[in-house]
Each structure stands twice: as structure tokens, then as C-alpha cells.
XYZ file of C-alpha atoms in Angstrom:
210
model
C 16.099 -27.488 42.755
C 12.456 -28.364 42.140
C 11.507 -24.672 42.245
C 14.231 -23.802 39.731
C 13.149 -26.651 37.455
C 9.528 -25.459 37.532
C 10.606 -21.896 36.726
C 12.616 -23.097 33.731
C 9.633 -25.040 32.465
C 7.424 -21.944 32.678
C 9.944 -19.888 30.711
C 10.346 -22.593 28.062
C 6.641 -23.139 27.524
C 5.532 -19.484 27.540
C 6.892 -18.580 24.046
C 5.183 -21.635 22.545
C 1.883 -20.534 24.015
C 2.259 -17.032 22.560
C 3.285 -18.452 19.193
C 0.242 -20.707 19.015
C -2.032 -17.785 19.918
C -0.489 -15.660 17.170
C -0.881 -18.304 14.454
C -4.492 -19.068 15.394
C -5.513 -15.392 15.248
C -8.304 -14.742 12.682
C -7.044 -13.373 9.365
C -9.276 -10.479 8.305
C -8.073 -10.506 4.680
C -7.694 -14.229 4.002
C -8.197 -14.852 0.294
C -7.758 -11.184 -0.663
C -5.082 -10.073 -3.137
C -3.246 -6.748 -3.341
C -1.097 -5.162 -6.039
C 1.642 -3.016 -4.512
C 3.294 -0.627 -6.976
C 7.023 -0.070 -6.645
C 9.807 1.854 -8.319
C 13.189 3.182 -7.288
C 13.434 5.563 -4.337
C 10.144 4.559 -2.726
C 9.547 5.670 0.863
C 10.786 2.577 2.706
C 8.214 2.506 5.505
C 5.316 3.285 3.182
C 6.005 0.170 1.129
C 7.305 -2.326 3.666
C 4.913 -1.671 6.540
C 1.726 -2.015 4.434
C 3.145 -5.127 2.754
C 3.865 -6.845 6.059
C 0.698 -5.637 7.760
C -1.580 -6.824 4.943
C 0.229 -10.160 4.756
C -0.209 -10.454 8.503
C -3.969 -10.258 7.903
C -3.786 -13.056 5.353
C -3.697 -11.046 2.121
C -1.489 -12.060 -0.787
C 0.605 -9.018 -1.742
C 2.297 -8.884 -5.150
C 4.894 -6.208 -5.842
C 4.495 -4.776 -9.349
C 6.960 -2.540 -11.155
C 7.586 -1.106 -14.605
C 10.732 -3.197 -15.102
C 11.107 -6.948 -15.700
C 9.786 -9.093 -12.839
C 12.436 -9.986 -10.295
C 14.221 -6.640 -10.335
C 15.360 -5.334 -6.962
C 14.079 -1.861 -6.138
C 15.673 0.094 -3.308
C 13.952 2.663 -1.145
C 15.170 6.139 -0.211
C 16.973 4.678 2.781
C 18.281 1.606 1.001
C 15.721 -1.031 1.946
C 15.321 -3.533 -0.939
C 12.224 -5.193 -2.343
C 12.064 -7.564 -5.300
C 9.214 -7.250 -7.774
C 6.897 -10.161 -8.505
C 5.248 -8.739 -11.613
C 5.825 -6.302 -14.462
C 2.916 -4.006 -15.276
C 3.481 -4.554 -19.013
C 2.744 -8.268 -18.631
C -0.715 -7.963 -17.063
C -3.800 -6.526 -18.713
C -6.034 -4.201 -16.764
C -8.843 -6.741 -17.233
C -6.787 -9.469 -15.559
C -5.726 -7.126 -12.767
C -9.308 -6.149 -11.982
C -10.430 -9.783 -12.092
C -7.603 -11.040 -9.893
C -6.921 -8.315 -7.325
C -8.960 -6.601 -4.639
C -6.788 -3.536 -4.046
C -4.032 -1.350 -5.458
C -1.559 0.282 -3.086
C 0.726 3.170 -4.057
C 3.509 4.164 -1.639
C 5.203 7.543 -1.604
C 8.769 8.728 -1.849
C 10.226 9.650 -5.238
C 8.787 6.492 -6.832
C 5.381 7.985 -7.784
C 7.162 10.568 -9.943
C 8.403 7.639 -12.053
C 5.072 5.806 -11.876
C 3.053 8.775 -13.120
C 5.133 8.783 -16.318
C 4.235 5.146 -17.031
C 1.007 4.878 -19.015
C 0.430 1.235 -18.107
C 0.515 2.098 -14.402
C -1.841 5.005 -14.963
C -4.231 2.775 -16.925
C -4.080 0.176 -14.158
C -4.974 2.784 -11.538
C -7.945 3.992 -13.597
C -9.185 0.434 -14.173
C -8.958 -0.587 -10.525
C -10.787 2.547 -9.375
C -13.415 2.174 -12.078
C -14.116 -1.374 -10.954
C -14.561 -0.254 -7.366
C -11.387 -1.873 -6.113
C -9.628 -0.197 -3.197
C -7.036 2.294 -4.488
C -4.864 3.391 -1.566
C -2.085 5.971 -1.844
C 0.056 7.757 0.710
C 2.413 10.738 0.800
C 3.404 11.471 -2.834
C 1.341 8.480 -4.000
C -1.780 10.624 -4.676
C 0.178 12.159 -7.558
C -1.069 9.103 -9.438
C -4.649 10.258 -8.881
C -3.723 13.568 -10.499
C -2.063 12.041 -13.560
C -4.351 9.040 -14.122
C -7.333 10.108 -16.213
C -10.754 8.658 -16.864
C -12.029 8.121 -20.396
C -13.553 11.624 -20.367
C -10.102 13.087 -19.680
C -10.761 14.093 -16.069
C -8.208 13.175 -13.378
C -9.185 10.444 -10.922
C -8.708 13.054 -8.200
C -11.496 15.220 -9.561
C -14.475 15.391 -7.223
C -13.036 13.346 -4.362
C -11.933 14.212 -0.837
C -8.287 13.323 -0.388
C -5.094 14.082 1.469
C -1.387 13.760 0.709
C 2.052 15.040 1.665
C 1.871 18.828 2.044
C 4.105 19.452 -0.991
C 1.518 17.723 -3.232
C -1.447 19.644 -1.850
C -1.657 22.117 -4.759
C -1.466 19.268 -7.286
C -4.464 17.550 -5.722
C -6.437 20.786 -5.612
C -5.554 21.665 -9.211
C -6.686 18.176 -10.253
C -10.103 18.906 -8.787
C -9.908 17.190 -5.414
C -11.059 18.638 -2.122
C -7.913 18.564 -0.010
C -8.307 17.789 3.696
C -5.527 17.754 6.269
C -6.423 14.471 7.979
C -4.392 11.322 8.746
C -6.417 9.059 6.459
C -9.312 9.867 4.136
C -11.746 7.395 2.582
C -13.893 8.481 -0.364
C -15.440 5.687 -2.401
C -12.661 3.334 -3.527
C -9.964 5.892 -2.718
C -7.985 5.874 0.524
C -5.295 8.522 0.991
C -2.892 9.450 3.778
C -0.240 12.094 4.411
C 3.045 10.692 5.766
C 4.599 7.625 7.443
C 3.273 8.986 10.733
C -0.224 8.155 9.424
C 0.490 4.547 8.481
C -1.565 3.105 11.348
C -4.882 4.822 10.458
C -4.058 4.333 6.756
C -3.768 0.570 7.195
C -6.789 0.443 9.479
C -8.817 2.084 6.694
C -7.446 -0.253 4.024
C -8.137 -3.370 6.092
C -11.626 -2.194 7.024
C -12.544 -1.466 3.396
C -11.081 -4.687 2.043
C -12.755 -6.786 4.745
C -16.252 -5.577 3.790
């Protein structure tokens, strides 16, 4: 009976020990803030995994869309996310002053985002201020459509990667396309597919933690 009682005590106390270890783990991005762009038909993993992973490191992640704040966007596979902010209600100056990074997931959503001038202006402003601008899969489309004041695409002159179907768009926008899991060039971090989410997030966390 005493042996059984001791075994039960070990089982009951073990989860508490693991929980305490998890909560006391250093947060690499404590105090950092991230804008996460969203629209309908986003690639579910490419939005939700970065959101949770960055929050796990202590970052505050705000979901921003082109519709009124509080709208529920659904991903390609039906996963929902509610927006915190509307891009029309925040100036690029405030965004640059308040946020450390901009994250653009893939899926069909970037095809909507690239038609929204406020989102394009936001992307240009964040990159121009040296904030991390991370995009994955079809997300680098935004780097093709967002243009600097001289009219050149943000993609011009940078090394970048993307989903294979967007390769020609990146090249035509002046980027040097590379077929690598995650590519860092200045403030820009790009990745190809959900299979590259681990190196993509490693790169984002490393750059933001500097």
C-alpha cells in the first residue's frame, strides 16, 4: 500500500513540476510586438503556428485585417481567427512606432491583401523603418506589389524565396529567387511552404531578439 501511495504521489507531482519549468522558461521576445496580416482563405498553419510560437516567446501578436476589427476570418481549411485591428484605423507612422515586425501568411489571402493600398503602404513603411517583414508561401506577393517612393517593388534587389508558383513574380519584381527553406536579407524574411515553418520562425525570432 505504501509503495502504491508513493507511486501515486510521483505521478501527481510530475505534471506540476513540468508546468512550473515551462512557465519559468526565458521569453526571447518579451516586450516585442508583431502585426499579423489576415484575410479570408489564409493558409491555416502559416497564420496560426507563427501566432502561437511568437506568443510562446512572449511577443504580443495583433491580427490586422482590411475589414472592421473583430471580424472572423477563416482559413483554407476552416480554422477561424478574429482580427484585433483594421488597417484603415492605424497610420503607418503609428504602426512603425508601435510594432517590431510584420508577418504575412500565405494561402489565397495575399491576393486580397495586395489589392489593398493601406496594407501595401504598411508593408513599405515597416520595411523602410527596418522592422522585420516576414512572409511565407504566397505572402511574398506583397513584396512584389508594395512599392517604394521611387516606384520600385520592395522585392527589387533582395534575395528571397516563396511558393514555387510565385517564383516568376518575385523574379519579375527584381528579386533574386533562391530555393531555400528560409531566407533573410535585411529586414526581409521569406519562406516557401508550411514545411518550412520551423526555420522560418527560427529566423524571425533570431532577428527580432537582436
